[in-house]
Coordinates of C-alpha atoms in Angstrom, one line a residue:
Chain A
X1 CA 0.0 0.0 0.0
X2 CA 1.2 3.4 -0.6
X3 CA 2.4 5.6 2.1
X4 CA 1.5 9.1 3.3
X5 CA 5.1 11.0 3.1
X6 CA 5.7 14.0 5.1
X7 CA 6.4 15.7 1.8
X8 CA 2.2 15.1 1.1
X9 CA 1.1 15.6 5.0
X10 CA 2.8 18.8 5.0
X11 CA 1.7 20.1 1.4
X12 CA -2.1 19.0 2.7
X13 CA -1.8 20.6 6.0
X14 CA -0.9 23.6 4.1
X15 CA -3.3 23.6 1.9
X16 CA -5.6 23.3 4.6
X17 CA -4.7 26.3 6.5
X18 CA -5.2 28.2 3.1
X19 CA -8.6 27.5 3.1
X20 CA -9.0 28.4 6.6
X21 CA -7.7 31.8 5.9
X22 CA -10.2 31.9 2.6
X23 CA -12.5 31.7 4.8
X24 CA -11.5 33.6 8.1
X25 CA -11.5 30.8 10.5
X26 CA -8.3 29.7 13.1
X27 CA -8.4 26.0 12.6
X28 CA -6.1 23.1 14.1
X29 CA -5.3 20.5 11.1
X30 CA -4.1 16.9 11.7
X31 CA -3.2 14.6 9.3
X32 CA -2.4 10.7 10.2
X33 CA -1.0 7.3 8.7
X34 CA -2.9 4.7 7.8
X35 CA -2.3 3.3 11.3
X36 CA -3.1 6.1 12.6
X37 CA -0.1 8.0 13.9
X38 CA 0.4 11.4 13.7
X39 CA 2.4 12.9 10.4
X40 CA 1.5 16.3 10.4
X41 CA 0.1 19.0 12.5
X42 CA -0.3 22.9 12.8
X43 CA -2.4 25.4 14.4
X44 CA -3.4 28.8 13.3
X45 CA -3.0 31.4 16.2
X46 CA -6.3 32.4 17.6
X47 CA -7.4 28.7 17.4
X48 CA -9.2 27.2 20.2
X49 CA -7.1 25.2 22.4
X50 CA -10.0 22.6 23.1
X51 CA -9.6 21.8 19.4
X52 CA -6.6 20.6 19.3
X53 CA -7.4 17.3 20.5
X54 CA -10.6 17.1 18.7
X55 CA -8.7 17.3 15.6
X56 CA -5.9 14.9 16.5
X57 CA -9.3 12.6 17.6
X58 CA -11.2 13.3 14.1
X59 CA -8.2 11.9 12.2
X60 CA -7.3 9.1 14.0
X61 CA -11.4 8.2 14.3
X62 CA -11.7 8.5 10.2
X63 CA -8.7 6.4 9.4
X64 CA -9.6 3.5 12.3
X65 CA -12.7 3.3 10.7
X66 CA -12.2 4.5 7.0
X67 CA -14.8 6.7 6.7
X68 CA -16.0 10.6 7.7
X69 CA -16.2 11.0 11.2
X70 CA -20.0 12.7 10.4
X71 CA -20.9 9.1 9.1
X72 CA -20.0 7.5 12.5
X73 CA -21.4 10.4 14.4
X74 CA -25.1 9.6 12.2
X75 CA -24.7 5.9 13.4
X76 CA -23.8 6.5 16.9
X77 CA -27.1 8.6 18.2
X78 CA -28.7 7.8 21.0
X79 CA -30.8 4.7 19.7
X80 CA -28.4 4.5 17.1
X81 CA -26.8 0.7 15.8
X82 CA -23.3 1.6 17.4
X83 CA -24.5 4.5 20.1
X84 CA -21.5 4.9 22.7
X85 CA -19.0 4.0 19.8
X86 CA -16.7 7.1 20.7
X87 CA -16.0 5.3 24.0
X88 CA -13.8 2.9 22.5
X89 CA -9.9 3.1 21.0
X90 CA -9.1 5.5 24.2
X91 CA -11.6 8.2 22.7
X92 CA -13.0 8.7 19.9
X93 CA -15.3 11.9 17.9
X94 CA -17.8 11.5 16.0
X95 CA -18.9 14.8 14.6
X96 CA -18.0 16.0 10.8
X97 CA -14.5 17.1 10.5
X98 CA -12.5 13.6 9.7
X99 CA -12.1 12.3 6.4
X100 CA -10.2 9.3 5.1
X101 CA -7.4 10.2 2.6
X102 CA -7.0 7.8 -0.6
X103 CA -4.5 6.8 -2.8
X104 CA -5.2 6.0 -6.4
X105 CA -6.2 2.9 -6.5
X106 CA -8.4 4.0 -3.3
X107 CA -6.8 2.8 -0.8
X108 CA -7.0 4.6 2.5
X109 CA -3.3 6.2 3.0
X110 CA -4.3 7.8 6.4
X111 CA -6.9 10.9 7.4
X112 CA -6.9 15.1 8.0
X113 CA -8.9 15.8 11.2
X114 CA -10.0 19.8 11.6
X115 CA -11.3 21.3 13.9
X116 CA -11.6 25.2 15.2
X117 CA -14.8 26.4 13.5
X118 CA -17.8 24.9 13.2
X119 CA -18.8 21.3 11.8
X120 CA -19.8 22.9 8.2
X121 CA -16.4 24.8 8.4
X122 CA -14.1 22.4 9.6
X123 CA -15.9 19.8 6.8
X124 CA -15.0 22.8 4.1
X125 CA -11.2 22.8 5.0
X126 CA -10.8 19.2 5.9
X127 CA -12.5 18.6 1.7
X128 CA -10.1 21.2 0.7
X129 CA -7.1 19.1 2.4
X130 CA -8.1 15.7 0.9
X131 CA -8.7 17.6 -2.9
X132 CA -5.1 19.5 -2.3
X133 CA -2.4 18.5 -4.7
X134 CA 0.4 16.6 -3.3
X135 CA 3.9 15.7 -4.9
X136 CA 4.0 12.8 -6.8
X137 CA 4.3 9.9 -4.5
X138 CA 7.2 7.1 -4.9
Chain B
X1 CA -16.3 -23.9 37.4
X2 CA -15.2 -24.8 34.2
X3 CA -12.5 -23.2 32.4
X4 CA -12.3 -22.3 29.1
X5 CA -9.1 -23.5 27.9
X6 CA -7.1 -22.3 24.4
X7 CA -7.8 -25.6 22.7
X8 CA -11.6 -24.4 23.1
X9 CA -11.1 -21.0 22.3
X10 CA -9.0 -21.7 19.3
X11 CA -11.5 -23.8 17.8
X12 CA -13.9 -20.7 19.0
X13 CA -12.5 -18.3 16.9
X14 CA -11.3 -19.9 14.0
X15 CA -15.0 -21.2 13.6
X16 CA -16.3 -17.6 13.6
X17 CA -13.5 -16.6 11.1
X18 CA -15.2 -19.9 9.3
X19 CA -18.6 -17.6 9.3
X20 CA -17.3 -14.3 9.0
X21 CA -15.5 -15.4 5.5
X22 CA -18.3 -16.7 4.5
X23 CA -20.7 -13.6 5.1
X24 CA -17.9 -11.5 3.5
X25 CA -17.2 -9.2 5.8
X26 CA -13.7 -8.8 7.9
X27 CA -13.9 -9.5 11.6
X28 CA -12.1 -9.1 14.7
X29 CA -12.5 -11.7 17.2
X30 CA -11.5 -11.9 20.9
X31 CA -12.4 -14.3 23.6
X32 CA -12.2 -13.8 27.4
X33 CA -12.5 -16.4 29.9
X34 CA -14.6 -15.7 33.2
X35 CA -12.2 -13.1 34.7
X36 CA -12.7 -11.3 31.7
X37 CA -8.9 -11.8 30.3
X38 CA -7.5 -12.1 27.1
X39 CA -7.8 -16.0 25.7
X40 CA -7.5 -15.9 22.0
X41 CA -7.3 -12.6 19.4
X42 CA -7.8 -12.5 15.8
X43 CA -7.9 -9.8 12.9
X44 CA -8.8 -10.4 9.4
X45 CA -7.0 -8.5 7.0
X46 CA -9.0 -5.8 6.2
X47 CA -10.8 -5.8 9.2
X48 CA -11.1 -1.9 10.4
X49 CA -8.3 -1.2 13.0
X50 CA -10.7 0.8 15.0
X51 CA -12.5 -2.5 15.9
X52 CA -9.7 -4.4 17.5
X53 CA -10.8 -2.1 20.6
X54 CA -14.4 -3.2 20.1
X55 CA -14.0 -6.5 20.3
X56 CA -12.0 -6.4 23.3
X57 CA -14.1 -4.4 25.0
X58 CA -17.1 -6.3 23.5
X59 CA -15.9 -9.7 24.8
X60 CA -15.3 -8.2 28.2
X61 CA -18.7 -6.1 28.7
X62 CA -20.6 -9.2 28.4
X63 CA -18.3 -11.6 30.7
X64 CA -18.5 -8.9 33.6
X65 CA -22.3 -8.7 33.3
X66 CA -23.3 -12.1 32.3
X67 CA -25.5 -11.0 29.1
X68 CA -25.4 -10.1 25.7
X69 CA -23.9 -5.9 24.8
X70 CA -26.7 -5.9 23.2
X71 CA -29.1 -6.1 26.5
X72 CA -26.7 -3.5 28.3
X73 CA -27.4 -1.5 25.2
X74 CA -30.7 -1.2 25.4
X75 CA -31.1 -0.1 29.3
X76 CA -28.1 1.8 28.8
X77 CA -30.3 4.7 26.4
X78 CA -31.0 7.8 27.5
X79 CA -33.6 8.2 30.1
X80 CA -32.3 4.1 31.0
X81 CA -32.0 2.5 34.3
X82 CA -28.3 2.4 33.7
X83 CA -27.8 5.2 31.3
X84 CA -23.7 5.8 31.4
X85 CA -22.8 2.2 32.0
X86 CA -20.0 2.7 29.5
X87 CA -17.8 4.9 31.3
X88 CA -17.0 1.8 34.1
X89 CA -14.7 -0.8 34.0
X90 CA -12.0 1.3 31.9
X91 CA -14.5 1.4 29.2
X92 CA -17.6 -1.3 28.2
X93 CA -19.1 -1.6 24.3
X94 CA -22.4 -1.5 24.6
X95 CA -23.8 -2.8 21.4
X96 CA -24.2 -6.0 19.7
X97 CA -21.5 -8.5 18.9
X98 CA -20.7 -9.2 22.4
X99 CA -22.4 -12.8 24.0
X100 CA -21.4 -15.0 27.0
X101 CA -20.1 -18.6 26.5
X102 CA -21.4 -21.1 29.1
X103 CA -20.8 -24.8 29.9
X104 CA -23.1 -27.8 29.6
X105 CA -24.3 -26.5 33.0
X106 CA -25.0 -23.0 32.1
X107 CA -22.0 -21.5 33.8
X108 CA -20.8 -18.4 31.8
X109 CA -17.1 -19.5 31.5
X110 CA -16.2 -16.4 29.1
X111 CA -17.5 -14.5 26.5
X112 CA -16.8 -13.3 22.7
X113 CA -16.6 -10.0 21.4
X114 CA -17.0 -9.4 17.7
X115 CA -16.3 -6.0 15.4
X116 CA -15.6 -5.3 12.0
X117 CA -19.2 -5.1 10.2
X118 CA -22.5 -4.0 11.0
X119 CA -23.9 -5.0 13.8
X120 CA -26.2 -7.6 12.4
X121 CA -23.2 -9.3 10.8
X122 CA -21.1 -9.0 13.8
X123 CA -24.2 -10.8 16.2
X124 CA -23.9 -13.5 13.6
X125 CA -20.2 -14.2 13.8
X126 CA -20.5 -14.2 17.7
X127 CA -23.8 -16.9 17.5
X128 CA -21.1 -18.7 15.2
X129 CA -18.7 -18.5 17.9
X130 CA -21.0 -19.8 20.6
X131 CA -22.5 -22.5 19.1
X132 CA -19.2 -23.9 17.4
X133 CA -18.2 -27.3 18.2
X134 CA -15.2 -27.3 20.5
X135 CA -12.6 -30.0 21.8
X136 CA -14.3 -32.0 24.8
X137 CA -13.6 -30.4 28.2
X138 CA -11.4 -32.0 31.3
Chain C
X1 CA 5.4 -2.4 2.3
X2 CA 4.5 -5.7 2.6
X3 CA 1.6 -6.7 5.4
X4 CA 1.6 -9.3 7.7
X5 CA -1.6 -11.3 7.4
X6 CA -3.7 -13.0 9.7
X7 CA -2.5 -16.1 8.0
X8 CA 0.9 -15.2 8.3
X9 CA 0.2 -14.2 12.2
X10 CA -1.7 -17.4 13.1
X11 CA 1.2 -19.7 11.6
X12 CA 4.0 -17.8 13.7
X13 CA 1.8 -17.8 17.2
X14 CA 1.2 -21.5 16.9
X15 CA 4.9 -21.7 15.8
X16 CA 5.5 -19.7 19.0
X17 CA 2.8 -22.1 21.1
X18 CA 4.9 -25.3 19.9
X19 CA 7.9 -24.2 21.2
X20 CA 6.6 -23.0 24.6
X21 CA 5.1 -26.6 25.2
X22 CA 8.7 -28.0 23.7
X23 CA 10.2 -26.2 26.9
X24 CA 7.3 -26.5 29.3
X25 CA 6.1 -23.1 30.2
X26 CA 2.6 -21.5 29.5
X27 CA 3.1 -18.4 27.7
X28 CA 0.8 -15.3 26.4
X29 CA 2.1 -14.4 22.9
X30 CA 0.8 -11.5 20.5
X31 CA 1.5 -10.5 16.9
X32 CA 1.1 -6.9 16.0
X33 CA 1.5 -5.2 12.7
X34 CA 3.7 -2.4 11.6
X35 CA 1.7 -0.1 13.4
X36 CA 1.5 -1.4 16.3
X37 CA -2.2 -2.5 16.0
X38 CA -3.4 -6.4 17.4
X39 CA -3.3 -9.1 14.8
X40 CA -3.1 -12.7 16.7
X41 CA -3.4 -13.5 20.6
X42 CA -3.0 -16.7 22.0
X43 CA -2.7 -17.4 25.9
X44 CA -2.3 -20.8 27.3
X45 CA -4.4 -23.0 29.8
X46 CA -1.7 -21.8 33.1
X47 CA 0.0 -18.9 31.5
X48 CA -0.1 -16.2 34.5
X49 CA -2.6 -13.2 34.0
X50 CA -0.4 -10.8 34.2
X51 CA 1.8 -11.7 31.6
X52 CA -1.0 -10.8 29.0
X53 CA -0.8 -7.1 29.1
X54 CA 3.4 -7.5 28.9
X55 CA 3.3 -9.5 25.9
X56 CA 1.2 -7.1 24.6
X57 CA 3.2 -4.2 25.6
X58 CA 6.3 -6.1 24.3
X59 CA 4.7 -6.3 20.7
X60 CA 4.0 -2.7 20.3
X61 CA 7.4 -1.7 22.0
X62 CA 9.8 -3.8 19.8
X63 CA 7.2 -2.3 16.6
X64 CA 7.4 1.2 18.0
X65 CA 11.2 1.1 17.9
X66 CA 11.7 -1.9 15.2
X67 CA 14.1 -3.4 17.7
X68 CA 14.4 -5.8 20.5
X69 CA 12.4 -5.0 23.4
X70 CA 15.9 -6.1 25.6
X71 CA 17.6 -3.7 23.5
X72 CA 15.5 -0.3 24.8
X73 CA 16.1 -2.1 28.5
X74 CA 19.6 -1.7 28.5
X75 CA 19.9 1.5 27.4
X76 CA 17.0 2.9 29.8
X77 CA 18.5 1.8 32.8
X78 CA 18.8 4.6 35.5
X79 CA 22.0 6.8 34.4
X80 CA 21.5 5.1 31.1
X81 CA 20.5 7.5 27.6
X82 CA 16.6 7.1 27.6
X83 CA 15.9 6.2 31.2
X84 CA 12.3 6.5 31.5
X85 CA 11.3 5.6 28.1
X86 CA 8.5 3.2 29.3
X87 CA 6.5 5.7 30.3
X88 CA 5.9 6.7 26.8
X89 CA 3.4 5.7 24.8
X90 CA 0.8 4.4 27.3
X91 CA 3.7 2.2 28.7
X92 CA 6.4 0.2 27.3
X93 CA 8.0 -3.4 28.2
X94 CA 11.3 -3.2 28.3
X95 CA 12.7 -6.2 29.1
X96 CA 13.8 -9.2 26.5
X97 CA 10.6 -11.4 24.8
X98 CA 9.8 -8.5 22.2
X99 CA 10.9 -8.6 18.5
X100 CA 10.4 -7.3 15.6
X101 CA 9.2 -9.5 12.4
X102 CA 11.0 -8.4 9.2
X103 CA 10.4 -9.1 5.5
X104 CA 12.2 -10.8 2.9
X105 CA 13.4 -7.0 2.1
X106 CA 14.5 -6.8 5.4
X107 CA 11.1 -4.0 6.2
X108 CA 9.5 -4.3 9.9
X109 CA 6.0 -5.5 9.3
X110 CA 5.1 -6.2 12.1
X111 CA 6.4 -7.6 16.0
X112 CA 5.7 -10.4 18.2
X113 CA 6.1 -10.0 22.1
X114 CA 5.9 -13.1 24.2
X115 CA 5.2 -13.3 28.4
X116 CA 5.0 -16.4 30.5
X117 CA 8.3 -17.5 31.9
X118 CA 11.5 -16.0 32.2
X119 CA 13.3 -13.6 30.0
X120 CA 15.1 -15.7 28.6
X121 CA 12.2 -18.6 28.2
X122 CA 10.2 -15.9 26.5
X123 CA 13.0 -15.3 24.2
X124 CA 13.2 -18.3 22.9
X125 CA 9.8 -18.7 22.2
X126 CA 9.9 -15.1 20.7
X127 CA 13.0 -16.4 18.2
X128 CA 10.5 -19.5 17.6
X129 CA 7.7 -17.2 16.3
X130 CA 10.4 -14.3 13.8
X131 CA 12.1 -17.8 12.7
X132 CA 8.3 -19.9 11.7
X133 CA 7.8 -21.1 8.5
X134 CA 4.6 -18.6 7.1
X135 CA 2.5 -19.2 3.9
X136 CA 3.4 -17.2 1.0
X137 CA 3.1 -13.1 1.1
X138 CA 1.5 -11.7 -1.5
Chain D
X1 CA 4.1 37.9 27.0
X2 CA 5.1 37.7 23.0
X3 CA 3.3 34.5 22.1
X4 CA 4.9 32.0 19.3
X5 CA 2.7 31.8 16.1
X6 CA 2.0 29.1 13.5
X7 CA 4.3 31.1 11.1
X8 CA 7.6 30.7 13.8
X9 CA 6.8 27.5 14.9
X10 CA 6.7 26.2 11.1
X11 CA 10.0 27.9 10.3
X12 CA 11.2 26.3 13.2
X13 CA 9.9 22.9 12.7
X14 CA 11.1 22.9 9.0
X15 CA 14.6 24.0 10.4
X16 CA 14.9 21.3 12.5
X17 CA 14.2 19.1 9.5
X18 CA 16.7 20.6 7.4
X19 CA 19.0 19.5 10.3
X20 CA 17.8 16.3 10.4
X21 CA 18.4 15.8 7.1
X22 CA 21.8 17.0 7.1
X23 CA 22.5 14.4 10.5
X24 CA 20.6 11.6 8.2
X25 CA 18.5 10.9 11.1
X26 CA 14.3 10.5 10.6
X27 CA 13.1 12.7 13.6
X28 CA 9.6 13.9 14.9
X29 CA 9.8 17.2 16.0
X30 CA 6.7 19.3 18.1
X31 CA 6.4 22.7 18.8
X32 CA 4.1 23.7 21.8
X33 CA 3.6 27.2 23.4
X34 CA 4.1 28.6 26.3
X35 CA 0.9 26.8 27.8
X36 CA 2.6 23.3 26.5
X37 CA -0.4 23.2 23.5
X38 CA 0.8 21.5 20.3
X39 CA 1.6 24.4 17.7
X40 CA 3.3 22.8 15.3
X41 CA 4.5 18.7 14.4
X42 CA 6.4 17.0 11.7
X43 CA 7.1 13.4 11.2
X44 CA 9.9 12.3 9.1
X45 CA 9.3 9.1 6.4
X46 CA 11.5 6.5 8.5
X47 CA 11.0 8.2 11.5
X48 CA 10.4 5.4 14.5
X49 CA 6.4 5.4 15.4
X50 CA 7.2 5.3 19.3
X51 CA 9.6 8.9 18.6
X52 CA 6.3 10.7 17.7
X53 CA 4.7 10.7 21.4
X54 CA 8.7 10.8 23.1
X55 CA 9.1 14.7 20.9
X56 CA 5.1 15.5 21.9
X57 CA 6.3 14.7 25.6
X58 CA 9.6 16.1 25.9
X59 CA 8.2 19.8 24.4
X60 CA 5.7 19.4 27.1
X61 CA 8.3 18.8 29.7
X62 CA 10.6 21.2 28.9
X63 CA 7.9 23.8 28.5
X64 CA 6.1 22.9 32.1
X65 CA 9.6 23.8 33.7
X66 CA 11.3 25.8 31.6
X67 CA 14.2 24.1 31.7
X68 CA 15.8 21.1 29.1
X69 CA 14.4 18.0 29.4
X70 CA 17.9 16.7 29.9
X71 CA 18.4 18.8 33.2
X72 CA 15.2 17.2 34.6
X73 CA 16.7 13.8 33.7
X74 CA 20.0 14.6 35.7
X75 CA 17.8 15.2 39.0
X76 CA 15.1 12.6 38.6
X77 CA 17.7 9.3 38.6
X78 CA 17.4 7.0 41.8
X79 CA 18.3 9.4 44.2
X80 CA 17.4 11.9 43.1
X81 CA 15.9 15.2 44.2
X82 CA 13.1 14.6 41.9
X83 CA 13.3 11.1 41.5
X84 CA 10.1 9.8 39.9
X85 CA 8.7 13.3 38.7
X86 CA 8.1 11.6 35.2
X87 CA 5.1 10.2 36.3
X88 CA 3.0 13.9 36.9
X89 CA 1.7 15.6 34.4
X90 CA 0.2 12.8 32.6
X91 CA 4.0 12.0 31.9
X92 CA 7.0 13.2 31.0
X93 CA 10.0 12.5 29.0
X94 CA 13.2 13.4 31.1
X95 CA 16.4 13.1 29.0
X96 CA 17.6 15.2 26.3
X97 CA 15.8 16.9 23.0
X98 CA 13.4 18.8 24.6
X99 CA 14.3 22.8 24.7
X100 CA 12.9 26.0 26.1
X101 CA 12.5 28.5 23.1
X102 CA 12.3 32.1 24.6
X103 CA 12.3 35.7 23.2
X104 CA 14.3 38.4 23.0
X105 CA 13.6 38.9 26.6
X106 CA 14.4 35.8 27.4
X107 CA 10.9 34.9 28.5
X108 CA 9.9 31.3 27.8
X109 CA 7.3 31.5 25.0
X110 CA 7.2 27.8 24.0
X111 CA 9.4 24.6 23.8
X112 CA 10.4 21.9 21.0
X113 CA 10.5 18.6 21.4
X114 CA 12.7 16.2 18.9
X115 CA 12.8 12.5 18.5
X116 CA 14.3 10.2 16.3
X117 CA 17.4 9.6 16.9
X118 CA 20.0 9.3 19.9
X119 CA 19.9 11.9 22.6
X120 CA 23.3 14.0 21.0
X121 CA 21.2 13.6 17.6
X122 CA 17.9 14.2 18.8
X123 CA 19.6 17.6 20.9
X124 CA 21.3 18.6 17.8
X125 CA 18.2 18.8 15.9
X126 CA 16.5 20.7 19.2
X127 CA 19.2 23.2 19.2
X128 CA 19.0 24.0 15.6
X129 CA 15.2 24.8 16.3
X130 CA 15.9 27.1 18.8
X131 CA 18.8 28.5 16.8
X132 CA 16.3 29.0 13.5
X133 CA 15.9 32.2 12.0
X134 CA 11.9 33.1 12.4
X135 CA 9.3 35.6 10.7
X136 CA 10.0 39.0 12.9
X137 CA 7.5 39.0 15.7
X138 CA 4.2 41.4 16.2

């Protein structure tokens, strides 16, 4: 499977915090490996604090489970087939935010979690860091 | 009390792997034995890494209490007689995929925990486990 | 990078199980992959409780690092260059019994850590499981 | 109190990269402010998984006492003054490649955190972070 470089993380991340400034939001943007480890990272200055470990959380929730966090956060209401899901893997969250990152073949290479704004505005900048281009991978 | 050996819980999870393949859908599977430890593990190979936590923690919620995740799920709701459940014991799963295993007498001498589809699927590979045919006790 | 399978994983903790009954002591023994995440778990019948979360812990240390788990414990001795390392990462083992699994490129996939005995039981049956004949990657 | 923004901690990250790359060394290097909150992180391609939460912990130490991370190790050995302290804060990493970063005043306004290689490595890279030319300061 092909691997997330630092080289892509860090051109994603950036392309991310581009967005957020389009937009005129402080964001914290996290991008992680297909295991789920963290690559990249970077918050904007007037970012909440708070969001920092919801976006490390979004990331690491939408590549354990290969899909957007929102999808898990639909599934996991009270009543809900998997309600009390973000218990599990020491904490997970389940709000929009997280998205899987693919290779060509569709593969999931790792995920971006963002958070800072709201769930519509951290969706918009965490779309605009899996569509960013990326150097060519190996 | 009966214990469940390896032998047993070999042949356990090897015959839900049996039903899970032939569902189509990547499972984890762990089994504890009445303490609620660690007996056998297995991961398919596309199974989703954010279940490996579920299944542990599946296996183990319905050893401590005796019943199925799914029952704990359902009076664990909000508005529920034990609405928070969850947050004990370092962390319970309460949805399906998680049943008890008992002896000829009824004794519950572990459990199973099951993750990696919906939660349908994941009910059926833990029946699977429970009712597979296992080497004869001491 | 090549992945270990749960194929490959079974084979090598039976390999592992085989070798622990050769020498007569009742051992816990986990595979993980490259990223540290649970593939195979086996414990036997009178393998001491404890020794479950350590081979665990030995897994995802020797993975972590891509070394032997004996390695980080002499070098984290007190006065030694990373004393205090096991308190990193949720806890580390660092005594002998974890290694890493390599492929035929010589790239950690994966690691196997092994409890039950003493260090140097449990790294014999550790050397059992890296040395196992596996079925065909891939 | 000036207060270390994305734009400094990025030019000091990718420093310390640049460094890395000149040692040959894969590192993981965090940035955190003066409140020990992750500003900025890089991960290197090779870098060992286990480094990424050792750099995140020794910016945090060396930020929550202003001081290296390799002094605190010096005092917290059996015997020690501060034996044990490694275990507050929801832990620490006490021996070298965590630095203060301060200001022109010499107030502590954030500390990095490297890990990758040996301490002398991991310290070079730290020093060349604290060394790095950054954006002029509001």
């Amino acid at each position: 499977m092909t691997a997330i470089t630092r080289a892509e993380a860090l051109a994603r991340v950036e392309a991310g915090i581009a967005k957020a400034e389009e937009i005129g939001v402080d964001m914290n943007i996290a991008i992680v490996d297909d295991g789920g480890h963290l690559v990249q990272f970077s918050r904007q200055d007037n970012a909440w604090l708070g969001s920092i470990d919801i976006a490390l959380k979004k990331a690491k929730t939408a590549v354990l489970f290969r899909m957007p966090t929102s999808v898990i956060g639909e599934i996991s209401q009270p009543g809900g087939p998997v309600y009390g899901i973000e218990h599990s893997n020491a904490g997970l969250v389940t709000f929009g935010g997280g998205l899987p990152i693919t290779d060509e073949e569709g593969n999931v290479i790792g995920a971006v979690g963002v958070s800072g704004g709201d769930v519509v505005q951290d969706t918009t900048v965490a779309e605009a860091v899996v569509r960013a281009a990326v150097p060519a991978r190996a």
